[in-house]
GROMACS .gro file of C-alpha atoms in nm:
model
  471
    1MET     CA    1   0.000   0.000   0.000
    2ARG     CA    2   0.119   0.352  -0.084
    3MET     CA    3   0.039   0.459   0.269
    4PHE     CA    4   0.331   0.254   0.406
    5THR     CA    5   0.611   0.421   0.214
    6LYS     CA    6   0.947   0.522   0.356
    7GLU     CA    7   0.851   0.885   0.312
    8ASN     CA    8   0.535   0.842   0.518
    9LEU     CA    9   0.733   0.654   0.781
   10LEU     CA   10   0.977   0.946   0.803
   11ILE     CA   11   0.687   1.191   0.833
   12PHE     CA   12   0.543   0.984   1.119
   13LEU     CA   13   0.880   0.980   1.294
   14TRP     CA   14   0.907   1.356   1.241
   15LEU     CA   15   0.571   1.396   1.416
   16CYS     CA   16   0.705   1.190   1.706
   17ILE     CA   17   0.996   1.434   1.736
   18LEU     CA   18   0.758   1.730   1.733
   19PHE     CA   19   0.552   1.573   2.010
   20SER     CA   20   0.870   1.545   2.218
   21ILE     CA   21   0.927   1.921   2.223
   22ASN     CA   22   0.938   2.063   2.577
   23SER     CA   23   0.874   1.724   2.738
   24ILE     CA   24   1.055   1.664   3.065
   25TYR     CA   25   1.148   1.364   3.275
   26ILE     CA   26   0.872   1.259   3.516
   27TYR     CA   27   0.986   1.066   3.822
   28TYR     CA   28   0.784   0.775   3.952
   29PRO     CA   29   0.910   0.539   4.225
   30PRO     CA   30   0.983   0.207   4.049
   31LEU     CA   31   0.744   0.000   4.263
   32GLN     CA   32   0.457   0.242   4.212
   33GLU     CA   33   0.513   0.328   3.845
   34ILE     CA   34   0.272   0.075   3.693
   35THR     CA   35   0.000   0.120   3.954
   36SER     CA   36   0.028   0.498   3.929
   37PHE     CA   37  -0.033   0.494   3.556
   38LEU     CA   38  -0.313   0.237   3.579
   39THR     CA   39  -0.509   0.447   3.827
   40PHE     CA   40  -0.762   0.627   3.610
   41SER     CA   41  -0.737   1.004   3.655
   42GLN     CA   42  -0.668   1.302   3.433
   43LYS     CA   43  -0.335   1.360   3.608
   44ASN     CA   44  -0.216   1.003   3.549
   45ILE     CA   45  -0.332   1.002   3.187
   46PHE     CA   46  -0.132   1.318   3.118
   47ALA     CA   47   0.164   1.173   3.308
   48LEU     CA   48   0.153   0.860   3.093
   49LEU     CA   49   0.126   1.058   2.768
   50ASN     CA   50   0.407   1.292   2.873
   51SER     CA   51   0.627   0.997   2.966
   52ILE     CA   52   0.567   0.845   2.622
   53ARG     CA   53   0.649   1.181   2.461
   54PHE     CA   54   0.969   1.203   2.662
   55TYR     CA   55   1.097   0.856   2.570
   56PHE     CA   56   1.013   0.881   2.198
   57PRO     CA   57   1.362   1.005   2.095
   58PHE     CA   58   1.541   0.724   2.279
   59LEU     CA   59   1.345   0.478   2.068
   60LEU     CA   60   1.371   0.680   1.749
   61VAL     CA   61   1.748   0.716   1.730
   62PRO     CA   62   1.823   0.341   1.695
   63ILE     CA   63   1.541   0.305   1.439
   64LEU     CA   64   1.667   0.603   1.241
   65ILE     CA   65   2.026   0.478   1.247
   66ILE     CA   66   1.910   0.144   1.101
   67LEU     CA   67   1.706   0.326   0.835
   68PHE     CA   68   2.000   0.553   0.754
   69PHE     CA   69   2.240   0.266   0.684
   70SER     CA   70   1.973   0.064   0.500
   71THR     CA   71   1.967   0.334   0.231
   72LYS     CA   72   2.235   0.438  -0.014
   73VAL     CA   73   2.425   0.692   0.193
   74LYS     CA   74   2.481   1.024   0.020
   75ARG     CA   75   2.700   1.311   0.128
   76PRO     CA   76   2.498   1.492   0.398
   77SER     CA   77   2.422   1.860   0.398
   78LEU     CA   78   2.708   2.061   0.546
   79ILE     CA   79   2.491   2.224   0.810
   80VAL     CA   80   2.354   1.882   0.913
   81SER     CA   81   2.710   1.753   0.950
   82LEU     CA   82   2.811   2.054   1.162
   83PHE     CA   83   2.512   2.016   1.391
   84PHE     CA   84   2.574   1.641   1.421
   85VAL     CA   85   2.934   1.693   1.539
   86TYR     CA   86   2.815   1.978   1.762
   87PHE     CA   87   2.566   1.762   1.954
   88CYS     CA   88   2.779   1.447   1.961
   89TRP     CA   89   3.066   1.649   2.109
   90GLN     CA   90   2.832   1.785   2.378
   91LEU     CA   91   2.737   1.427   2.467
   92PHE     CA   92   3.106   1.335   2.501
   93ALA     CA   93   3.179   1.649   2.706
   94PHE     CA   94   2.885   1.575   2.936
   95PHE     CA   95   3.016   1.232   3.042
   96TYR     CA   96   3.381   1.335   3.040
   97SER     CA   97   3.341   1.646   3.258
   98GLU     CA   98   3.327   1.673   3.636
   99ARG     CA   99   2.959   1.756   3.594
  100PHE     CA  100   2.862   1.391   3.555
  101VAL     CA  101   3.051   1.301   3.874
  102LYS     CA  102   2.856   1.564   4.066
  103TYR     CA  103   2.536   1.378   3.978
  104SER     CA  104   2.634   1.091   4.215
  105SER     CA  105   2.450   1.124   4.544
  106ASN     CA  106   2.303   0.900   4.813
  107ILE     CA  107   2.048   1.157   4.929
  108LEU     CA  108   1.708   1.061   4.782
  109SER     CA  109   1.592   1.416   4.694
  110GLU     CA  110   1.924   1.498   4.525
  111LYS     CA  111   1.928   1.160   4.352
  112ILE     CA  112   1.582   1.223   4.206
  113HIS     CA  113   1.684   1.573   4.090
  114ASN     CA  114   2.010   1.447   3.939
  115THR     CA  115   1.836   1.159   3.762
  116ALA     CA  116   1.587   1.403   3.610
  117SER     CA  117   1.869   1.635   3.499
  118LEU     CA  118   2.060   1.347   3.344
  119TRP     CA  119   1.761   1.222   3.146
  120ASP     CA  120   1.656   1.574   3.042
  121ASN     CA  121   2.003   1.644   2.902
  122LEU     CA  122   2.016   1.314   2.716
  123HIS     CA  123   1.668   1.384   2.583
  124LEU     CA  124   1.783   1.711   2.424
  125ILE     CA  125   2.073   1.539   2.248
  126PHE     CA  126   1.866   1.246   2.121
  127CYS     CA  127   1.593   1.481   1.993
  128SER     CA  128   1.851   1.695   1.814
  129ILE     CA  129   2.018   1.395   1.650
  130SER     CA  130   1.678   1.250   1.551
  131VAL     CA  131   1.604   1.565   1.351
  132LEU     CA  132   1.935   1.537   1.168
  133LEU     CA  133   1.886   1.167   1.092
  134VAL     CA  134   1.538   1.217   0.946
  135ILE     CA  135   1.666   1.492   0.716
  136SER     CA  136   1.968   1.282   0.615
  137ILE     CA  137   1.758   0.974   0.536
  138ALA     CA  138   1.526   1.185   0.321
  139ARG     CA  139   1.832   1.314   0.137
  140ASN     CA  140   1.956   0.956   0.085
  141LEU     CA  141   1.617   0.863  -0.060
  142ASP     CA  142   1.619   1.173  -0.282
  143LEU     CA  143   1.280   1.291  -0.152
  144LYS     CA  144   1.284   1.633  -0.317
  145LYS     CA  145   0.970   1.777  -0.157
  146PHE     CA  146   1.021   1.620   0.186
  147ILE     CA  147   1.161   1.931   0.356
  148LYS     CA  148   0.871   2.137   0.229
  149LYS     CA  149   0.625   1.877   0.362
  150ILE     CA  150   0.774   1.858   0.710
  151LEU     CA  151   0.799   2.237   0.720
  152ILE     CA  152   0.426   2.259   0.655
  153ILE     CA  153   0.359   1.985   0.911
  154SER     CA  154   0.573   2.170   1.166
  155LEU     CA  155   0.385   2.493   1.095
  156ILE     CA  156   0.051   2.317   1.147
  157PHE     CA  157   0.180   2.163   1.471
  158VAL     CA  158   0.303   2.487   1.628
  159GLY     CA  159  -0.001   2.665   1.485
  160MET     CA  160  -0.233   2.442   1.686
  161ILE     CA  161  -0.032   2.513   2.002
  162ALA     CA  162  -0.033   2.888   1.933
  163LEU     CA  163  -0.409   2.883   1.864
  164TYR     CA  164  -0.484   2.695   2.187
  165PHE     CA  165  -0.290   2.934   2.411
  166THR     CA  166  -0.394   3.246   2.220
  167TYR     CA  167  -0.760   3.151   2.257
  168SER     CA  168  -0.713   3.099   2.633
  169LEU     CA  169  -0.522   3.426   2.668
  170MET     CA  170  -0.779   3.626   2.471
  171SER     CA  171  -1.061   3.471   2.674
  172GLU     CA  172  -0.890   3.578   2.996
  173SER     CA  173  -0.832   3.921   2.844
  174LEU     CA  174  -1.202   3.964   2.766
  175VAL     CA  175  -1.317   3.839   3.107
  176GLY     CA  176  -1.063   4.047   3.298
  177ASP     CA  177  -1.080   4.344   3.062
  178LEU     CA  178  -0.701   4.340   3.014
  179GLN     CA  179  -0.533   4.573   2.771
  180PHE     CA  180  -0.215   4.366   2.764
  181ILE     CA  181  -0.160   3.997   2.834
  182TYR     CA  182   0.211   3.983   2.911
  183LYS     CA  183   0.141   3.839   3.255
  184THR     CA  184  -0.170   3.628   3.300
  185ALA     CA  185  -0.315   3.345   3.504
  186THR     CA  186  -0.329   3.136   3.186
  187LEU     CA  187   0.051   3.129   3.163
  188ASP     CA  188   0.128   3.145   3.534
  189PRO     CA  189   0.488   3.014   3.569
  190SER     CA  190   0.382   2.801   3.866
  191GLY     CA  191   0.095   2.643   3.672
  192SER     CA  192   0.082   2.366   3.413
  193THR     CA  193  -0.100   2.269   3.095
  194LEU     CA  194  -0.175   1.904   3.017
  195GLY     CA  195   0.066   1.798   3.289
  196GLN     CA  196   0.357   2.008   3.162
  197PRO     CA  197   0.490   2.346   3.284
  198ASN     CA  198   0.323   2.644   3.119
  199PRO     CA  199   0.513   2.806   2.833
  200ARG     CA  200   0.622   3.167   2.861
  201ILE     CA  201   0.434   3.442   2.682
  202THR     CA  202   0.751   3.507   2.481
  203GLY     CA  203   0.730   3.154   2.341
  204VAL     CA  204   0.365   3.182   2.240
  205SER     CA  205   0.429   3.523   2.086
  206ARG     CA  206   0.722   3.382   1.887
  207LEU     CA  207   0.499   3.109   1.740
  208ILE     CA  208   0.254   3.374   1.622
  209LEU     CA  209   0.542   3.576   1.479
  210ILE     CA  210   0.641   3.279   1.261
  211PHE     CA  211   0.297   3.294   1.101
  212TYR     CA  212   0.330   3.671   1.068
  213PHE     CA  213   0.641   3.607   0.855
  214LEU     CA  214   0.456   3.346   0.649
  215VAL     CA  215   0.153   3.565   0.579
  216PHE     CA  216   0.381   3.860   0.499
  217SER     CA  217   0.557   3.640   0.243
  218PHE     CA  218   0.219   3.572   0.082
  219LEU     CA  219   0.154   3.945   0.081
  220LEU     CA  220   0.478   4.009  -0.107
  221ASN     CA  221   0.430   3.731  -0.361
  222LYS     CA  222   0.060   3.737  -0.441
  223ASN     CA  223  -0.147   3.995  -0.627
  224ARG     CA  224  -0.443   3.975  -0.391
  225LYS     CA  225  -0.354   4.176  -0.084
  226ILE     CA  226  -0.681   4.210   0.111
  227VAL     CA  227  -0.685   3.872   0.287
  228PRO     CA  228  -0.312   3.875   0.383
  229CYS     CA  229  -0.347   4.234   0.510
  230PHE     CA  230  -0.649   4.139   0.722
  231ILE     CA  231  -0.469   3.842   0.875
  232LEU     CA  232  -0.157   4.052   0.941
  233ILE     CA  233  -0.367   4.313   1.123
  234ILE     CA  234  -0.508   4.044   1.354
  235LEU     CA  235  -0.172   3.878   1.416
  236GLY     CA  236  -0.004   4.215   1.469
  237LEU     CA  237  -0.260   4.321   1.729
  238ILE     CA  238  -0.225   3.990   1.915
  239ILE     CA  239   0.153   4.030   1.920
  240TYR     CA  240   0.118   4.392   2.035
  241LYS     CA  241  -0.119   4.284   2.310
  242MET     CA  242   0.141   4.028   2.426
  243GLN     CA  243   0.406   4.303   2.459
  244THR     CA  244   0.714   4.087   2.394
  245ARG     CA  245   1.024   4.268   2.272
  246GLY     CA  246   1.152   3.977   2.066
  247SER     CA  247   0.837   3.971   1.854
  248PHE     CA  248   0.840   4.349   1.818
  249PHE     CA  249   1.190   4.318   1.680
  250GLY     CA  250   1.069   4.050   1.437
  251ILE     CA  251   0.797   4.278   1.298
  252PHE     CA  252   1.044   4.566   1.274
  253LEU     CA  253   1.284   4.336   1.087
  254VAL     CA  254   1.030   4.219   0.831
  255PHE     CA  255   0.927   4.577   0.745
  256ILE     CA  256   1.292   4.685   0.713
  257LEU     CA  257   1.347   4.402   0.463
  258PHE     CA  258   1.026   4.501   0.284
  259PHE     CA  259   1.122   4.868   0.254
  260VAL     CA  260   1.484   4.808   0.153
  261PHE     CA  261   1.470   4.508  -0.081
  262ASN     CA  262   1.118   4.490  -0.227
  263SER     CA  263   1.039   4.672  -0.553
  264THR     CA  264   0.694   4.796  -0.447
  265PRO     CA  265   0.666   5.176  -0.491
  266ILE     CA  266   0.750   5.365  -0.173
  267LYS     CA  267   0.405   5.525  -0.155
  268LYS     CA  268   0.240   5.184  -0.159
  269LYS     CA  269   0.485   5.057   0.102
  270ILE     CA  270   0.387   5.339   0.336
  271ILE     CA  271   0.018   5.261   0.280
  272ILE     CA  272   0.076   4.892   0.362
  273LEU     CA  273   0.274   4.984   0.675
  274THR     CA  274  -0.001   5.221   0.788
  275VAL     CA  275  -0.291   4.986   0.715
  276VAL     CA  276  -0.129   4.669   0.846
  277LEU     CA  277   0.056   4.800   1.151
  278LEU     CA  278   0.038   5.167   1.250
  279ALA     CA  279  -0.335   5.235   1.217
  280PRO     CA  280  -0.448   4.919   1.407
  281ILE     CA  281  -0.212   4.996   1.696
  282LEU     CA  282  -0.325   5.359   1.714
  283LEU     CA  283  -0.689   5.249   1.714
  284PHE     CA  284  -0.611   4.987   1.979
  285GLU     CA  285  -0.452   5.248   2.207
  286ALA     CA  286  -0.728   5.500   2.137
  287TYR     CA  287  -0.992   5.243   2.231
  288TYR     CA  288  -0.841   5.184   2.575
  289LYS     CA  289  -0.768   5.553   2.621
  290ILE     CA  290  -1.133   5.638   2.567
  291LYS     CA  291  -1.259   5.343   2.769
  292TYR     CA  292  -1.068   5.432   3.082
  293SER     CA  293  -1.002   5.768   3.232
  294GLU     CA  294  -0.641   5.861   3.289
  295LEU     CA  295  -0.682   5.835   3.665
  296TYR     CA  296  -0.834   5.488   3.645
  297ALA     CA  297  -0.569   5.381   3.395
  298GLU     CA  298  -0.290   5.494   3.627
  299THR     CA  299  -0.449   5.318   3.924
  300THR     CA  300  -0.499   4.998   3.726
  301GLN     CA  301  -0.144   5.012   3.595
  302THR     CA  302  -0.005   5.058   3.949
  303GLN     CA  303  -0.211   4.768   4.083
  304THR     CA  304  -0.113   4.547   3.791
  305GLN     CA  305   0.255   4.625   3.834
  306THR     CA  306   0.232   4.553   4.206
  307GLN     CA  307   0.048   4.225   4.155
  308ASN     CA  308   0.260   4.108   3.866
  309ALA     CA  309   0.600   4.224   3.992
  310PRO     CA  310   0.852   3.940   4.030
  311ASN     CA  311   0.848   3.802   4.384
  312ARG     CA  312   1.218   3.846   4.445
  313LEU     CA  313   1.384   3.919   4.775
  314ALA     CA  314   1.649   4.121   4.598
  315THR     CA  315   1.684   4.491   4.560
  316GLY     CA  316   1.996   4.506   4.348
  317THR     CA  317   1.929   4.213   4.116
  318THR     CA  318   1.930   4.261   3.742
  319SER     CA  319   1.801   4.031   3.473
  320GLY     CA  320   2.004   4.224   3.215
  321ARG     CA  321   2.175   4.007   2.959
  322THR     CA  322   2.497   4.205   2.994
  323GLN     CA  323   2.537   4.075   3.349
  324ILE     CA  324   2.449   3.720   3.238
  325TRP     CA  325   2.717   3.734   2.969
  326LYS     CA  326   2.971   3.867   3.220
  327ASN     CA  327   2.886   3.578   3.452
  328ALA     CA  328   2.930   3.326   3.171
  329LEU     CA  329   3.265   3.476   3.068
  330SER     CA  330   3.381   3.473   3.430
  331ILE     CA  331   3.298   3.103   3.450
  332ILE     CA  332   3.489   3.032   3.130
  333ASN     CA  333   3.792   3.218   3.263
  334GLU     CA  334   3.776   3.072   3.613
  335LYS     CA  335   3.732   2.712   3.506
  336LYS     CA  336   3.957   2.742   3.200
  337ILE     CA  337   3.691   2.566   2.993
  338ILE     CA  338   3.835   2.386   2.691
  339LEU     CA  339   3.611   2.082   2.628
  340GLY     CA  340   3.280   2.206   2.771
  341TYR     CA  341   3.029   2.052   3.012
  342GLY     CA  342   2.760   1.908   2.784
  343PRO     CA  343   2.397   2.009   2.713
  344GLN     CA  344   2.246   2.284   2.931
  345ALA     CA  345   2.587   2.347   3.083
  346ASP     CA  346   2.488   2.711   3.133
  347ARG     CA  347   2.221   2.612   3.386
  348PHE     CA  348   2.462   2.381   3.567
  349LEU     CA  349   2.755   2.623   3.576
  350LEU     CA  350   2.561   2.940   3.657
  351THR     CA  351   2.378   2.762   3.938
  352TYR     CA  352   2.713   2.686   4.103
  353PHE     CA  353   2.869   3.021   4.009
  354LEU     CA  354   2.606   3.263   4.138
  355PRO     CA  355   2.607   3.160   4.507
  356LYS     CA  356   2.987   3.178   4.509
  357HIS     CA  357   3.033   3.519   4.350
  358LEU     CA  358   2.711   3.716   4.405
  359LYS     CA  359   2.509   3.816   4.709
  360PRO     CA  360   2.233   3.580   4.824
  361ASP     CA  361   1.967   3.845   4.759
  362ILE     CA  362   1.947   3.719   4.401
  363TYR     CA  363   1.750   3.420   4.526
  364LYS     CA  364   1.379   3.381   4.570
  365LEU     CA  365   1.247   3.171   4.852
  366ALA     CA  366   0.964   2.945   4.733
  367ASN     CA  367   0.826   2.656   4.939
  368GLY     CA  368   1.146   2.646   5.140
  369LYS     CA  369   1.361   2.611   4.829
  370ILE     CA  370   1.602   2.854   4.669
  371VAL     CA  371   1.536   2.945   4.308
  372ILE     CA  372   1.812   3.106   4.104
  373TYR     CA  373   1.720   3.348   3.828
  374ASP     CA  374   1.909   3.416   3.506
  375ASN     CA  375   2.068   3.071   3.485
  376ASN     CA  376   2.092   3.057   3.106
  377ALA     CA  377   2.360   3.199   2.879
  378SER     CA  378   2.114   3.406   2.668
  379ASN     CA  379   2.347   3.382   2.370
  380ALA     CA  380   2.391   3.095   2.124
  381ALA     CA  381   2.770   3.131   2.099
  382LEU     CA  382   2.821   3.151   2.477
  383TYR     CA  383   2.590   2.854   2.527
  384ALA     CA  384   2.785   2.658   2.266
  385TYR     CA  385   3.113   2.738   2.442
  386LEU     CA  386   2.989   2.637   2.786
  387CYS     CA  387   2.845   2.313   2.647
  388GLY     CA  388   3.114   2.220   2.393
  389GLY     CA  389   3.415   2.433   2.473
  390ILE     CA  390   3.632   2.566   2.192
  391LEU     CA  391   3.505   2.310   1.940
  392GLY     CA  392   3.142   2.384   2.022
  393PHE     CA  393   3.204   2.757   1.980
  394LEU     CA  394   3.377   2.710   1.643
  395LEU     CA  395   3.097   2.485   1.519
  396ILE     CA  396   2.819   2.731   1.607
  397ILE     CA  397   3.019   3.014   1.444
  398SER     CA  398   3.057   2.799   1.131
  399ILE     CA  399   2.680   2.743   1.129
  400TYR     CA  400   2.628   3.117   1.158
  401ILE     CA  401   2.862   3.178   0.865
  402LEU     CA  402   2.668   2.930   0.648
  403ALA     CA  403   2.338   3.096   0.739
  404ILE     CA  404   2.472   3.447   0.670
  405ALA     CA  405   2.614   3.337   0.334
  406THR     CA  406   2.278   3.187   0.236
  407VAL     CA  407   2.090   3.502   0.335
  408ILE     CA  408   2.330   3.726   0.141
  409LYS     CA  409   2.302   3.504  -0.167
  410ASN     CA  410   1.922   3.503  -0.150
  411ILE     CA  411   1.889   3.877  -0.107
  412PHE     CA  412   2.158   4.010  -0.340
  413ILE     CA  413   2.204   3.735  -0.599
  414LYS     CA  414   1.874   3.547  -0.617
  415LYS     CA  415   1.685   3.867  -0.525
  416ILE     CA  416   1.408   3.662  -0.363
  417PHE     CA  417   1.220   3.974  -0.250
  418LEU     CA  418   1.163   4.049  -0.617
  419ARG     CA  419   1.049   3.697  -0.714
  420ASN     CA  420   0.734   3.493  -0.664
  421ASN     CA  421   0.871   3.231  -0.425
  422ILE     CA  422   0.675   3.231  -0.102
  423PHE     CA  423   0.858   2.959   0.087
  424GLN     CA  424   1.207   3.085   0.007
  425THR     CA  425   1.104   3.436   0.107
  426PHE     CA  426   0.951   3.306   0.430
  427SER     CA  427   1.250   3.082   0.504
  428THR     CA  428   1.498   3.363   0.448
  429ILE     CA  429   1.309   3.603   0.676
  430LEU     CA  430   1.281   3.335   0.945
  431LEU     CA  431   1.648   3.246   0.910
  432ILE     CA  432   1.750   3.610   0.956
  433TYR     CA  433   1.526   3.645   1.261
  434LEU     CA  434   1.649   3.326   1.430
  435GLY     CA  435   2.008   3.429   1.357
  436PHE     CA  436   1.953   3.761   1.534
  437ARG     CA  437   1.765   3.587   1.814
  438GLY     CA  438   2.071   3.374   1.878
  439LEU     CA  439   2.250   3.694   1.982
  440TYR     CA  440   2.027   3.745   2.287
  441GLU     CA  441   1.884   3.394   2.349
  442ASN     CA  442   2.018   3.038   2.333
  443SER     CA  443   1.775   2.989   2.044
  444PHE     CA  444   1.876   2.725   1.787
  445SER     CA  445   2.189   2.621   1.979
  446LEU     CA  446   1.981   2.354   2.157
  447PHE     CA  447   1.679   2.144   2.067
  448GLY     CA  448   1.347   2.324   2.050
  449VAL     CA  449   1.119   2.511   1.811
  450ASP     CA  450   1.398   2.751   1.710
  451TYR     CA  451   1.635   2.465   1.630
  452ILE     CA  452   1.380   2.281   1.414
  453PHE     CA  453   1.279   2.590   1.217
  454PHE     CA  454   1.638   2.709   1.183
  455ILE     CA  455   1.742   2.388   1.007
  456LEU     CA  456   1.428   2.369   0.792
  457SER     CA  457   1.443   2.737   0.696
  458TYR     CA  458   1.814   2.709   0.611
  459ILE     CA  459   1.758   2.409   0.380
  460MET     CA  460   1.456   2.575   0.218
  461ALA     CA  461   1.639   2.906   0.177
  462GLU     CA  462   1.942   2.731   0.031
  463ASN     CA  463   1.737   2.521  -0.214
  464ARG     CA  464   1.772   2.635  -0.575
  465VAL     CA  465   1.445   2.479  -0.688
  466ASP     CA  466   1.131   2.693  -0.691
  467LEU     CA  467   0.924   2.525  -0.422
  468THR     CA  468   0.627   2.758  -0.461
  469LYS     CA  469   0.475   2.575  -0.755
  470ASN     CA  470   0.119   2.451  -0.713
  471ILE     CA  471   0.057   2.676  -0.413
   0.00000   0.00000   0.00000
């Protein structure tokens, strides 16, 4: 049957990888594991499903390796090869470093925490390698439209997630009469959704931004502008209501590219900018300005800031990335890092560094436990260095160079902003955005939505074939 083709099998395995995104290790005492899952309750059902999601990659990698060597092996894409060495080296560094030794403990609470950390780190590596193997097998089988198919599938997948959370956020906004939804009960950091920790508003906003890029690409490449403009107005207002700086930057970026590299007359560009972005935001602000008096608005704003302010015990703490980068560089210098400490080394190293070098007022007391803020590198290159040392840093820089070269070629040689190629336009915009995002977040340097879309957008942007046919 045509349904059971190798391509369909790869698509199914790709879906398994997508379902593993953001899954975490769930601890169950060995003697109670089976009985816990068999007890019928919503909590246990979600726990079972999340456990299955978590262990998918550990099953997938052996299957994918067998599939890879059962096909005629072709020379892999350069970026796939670089990422493969990058993650394999992190795995080696993880077990070789003193970090793995620190995971040995006889105290039950620490043992549980260390076991979870170990499995979570392995999970990231196996997920990352699974992505590379699926792409490589498709290349071996010469499946020319496979990348386009899994890109569409990935868009549908994250679109469903974005729609679910956006609907919940907008419902809360209507009930609570909220102008902005940056901090809400729906995405309370202490809460959970379907048995997993709630995502951050920045993550949900970024998913919507991806679709903003896609619709904008349709706007540039299709004659009919009304529907794309209408959708962009809605998406833009949702992003504005979420008030996330990363998404604001993304919208700014796409309009800069539009104004500089697209051949549309300048007058028409200004009209599109006004209709799609400026006018809706002005109307949005005017609506709330009229609805509330200035006094009530100030009172509400003060109350909101008081209620939503971070519950820190600190007075001199900063979440500024400059300080995070200084901390990371201090660690590199102090420990003379050469080989790296494996996946999520930034969390491990900063957790041990902060108590030693900074005042204890950077901690927040919660349920008798100490929580440390700002324990990620917030930069792809720094993250790569902490995880993979000098080699990891050189590999991520090489990946950046490949991405920059592809973007330059598409803009100045292929002139994609002057051609009717929706997916290459979209992929190039997304590639530029994720590249910039790697300057202030870990982004594609570890497994997640950014990593998946970075690889797919790079391959699509690099592809010389017009993949917009029949759309």
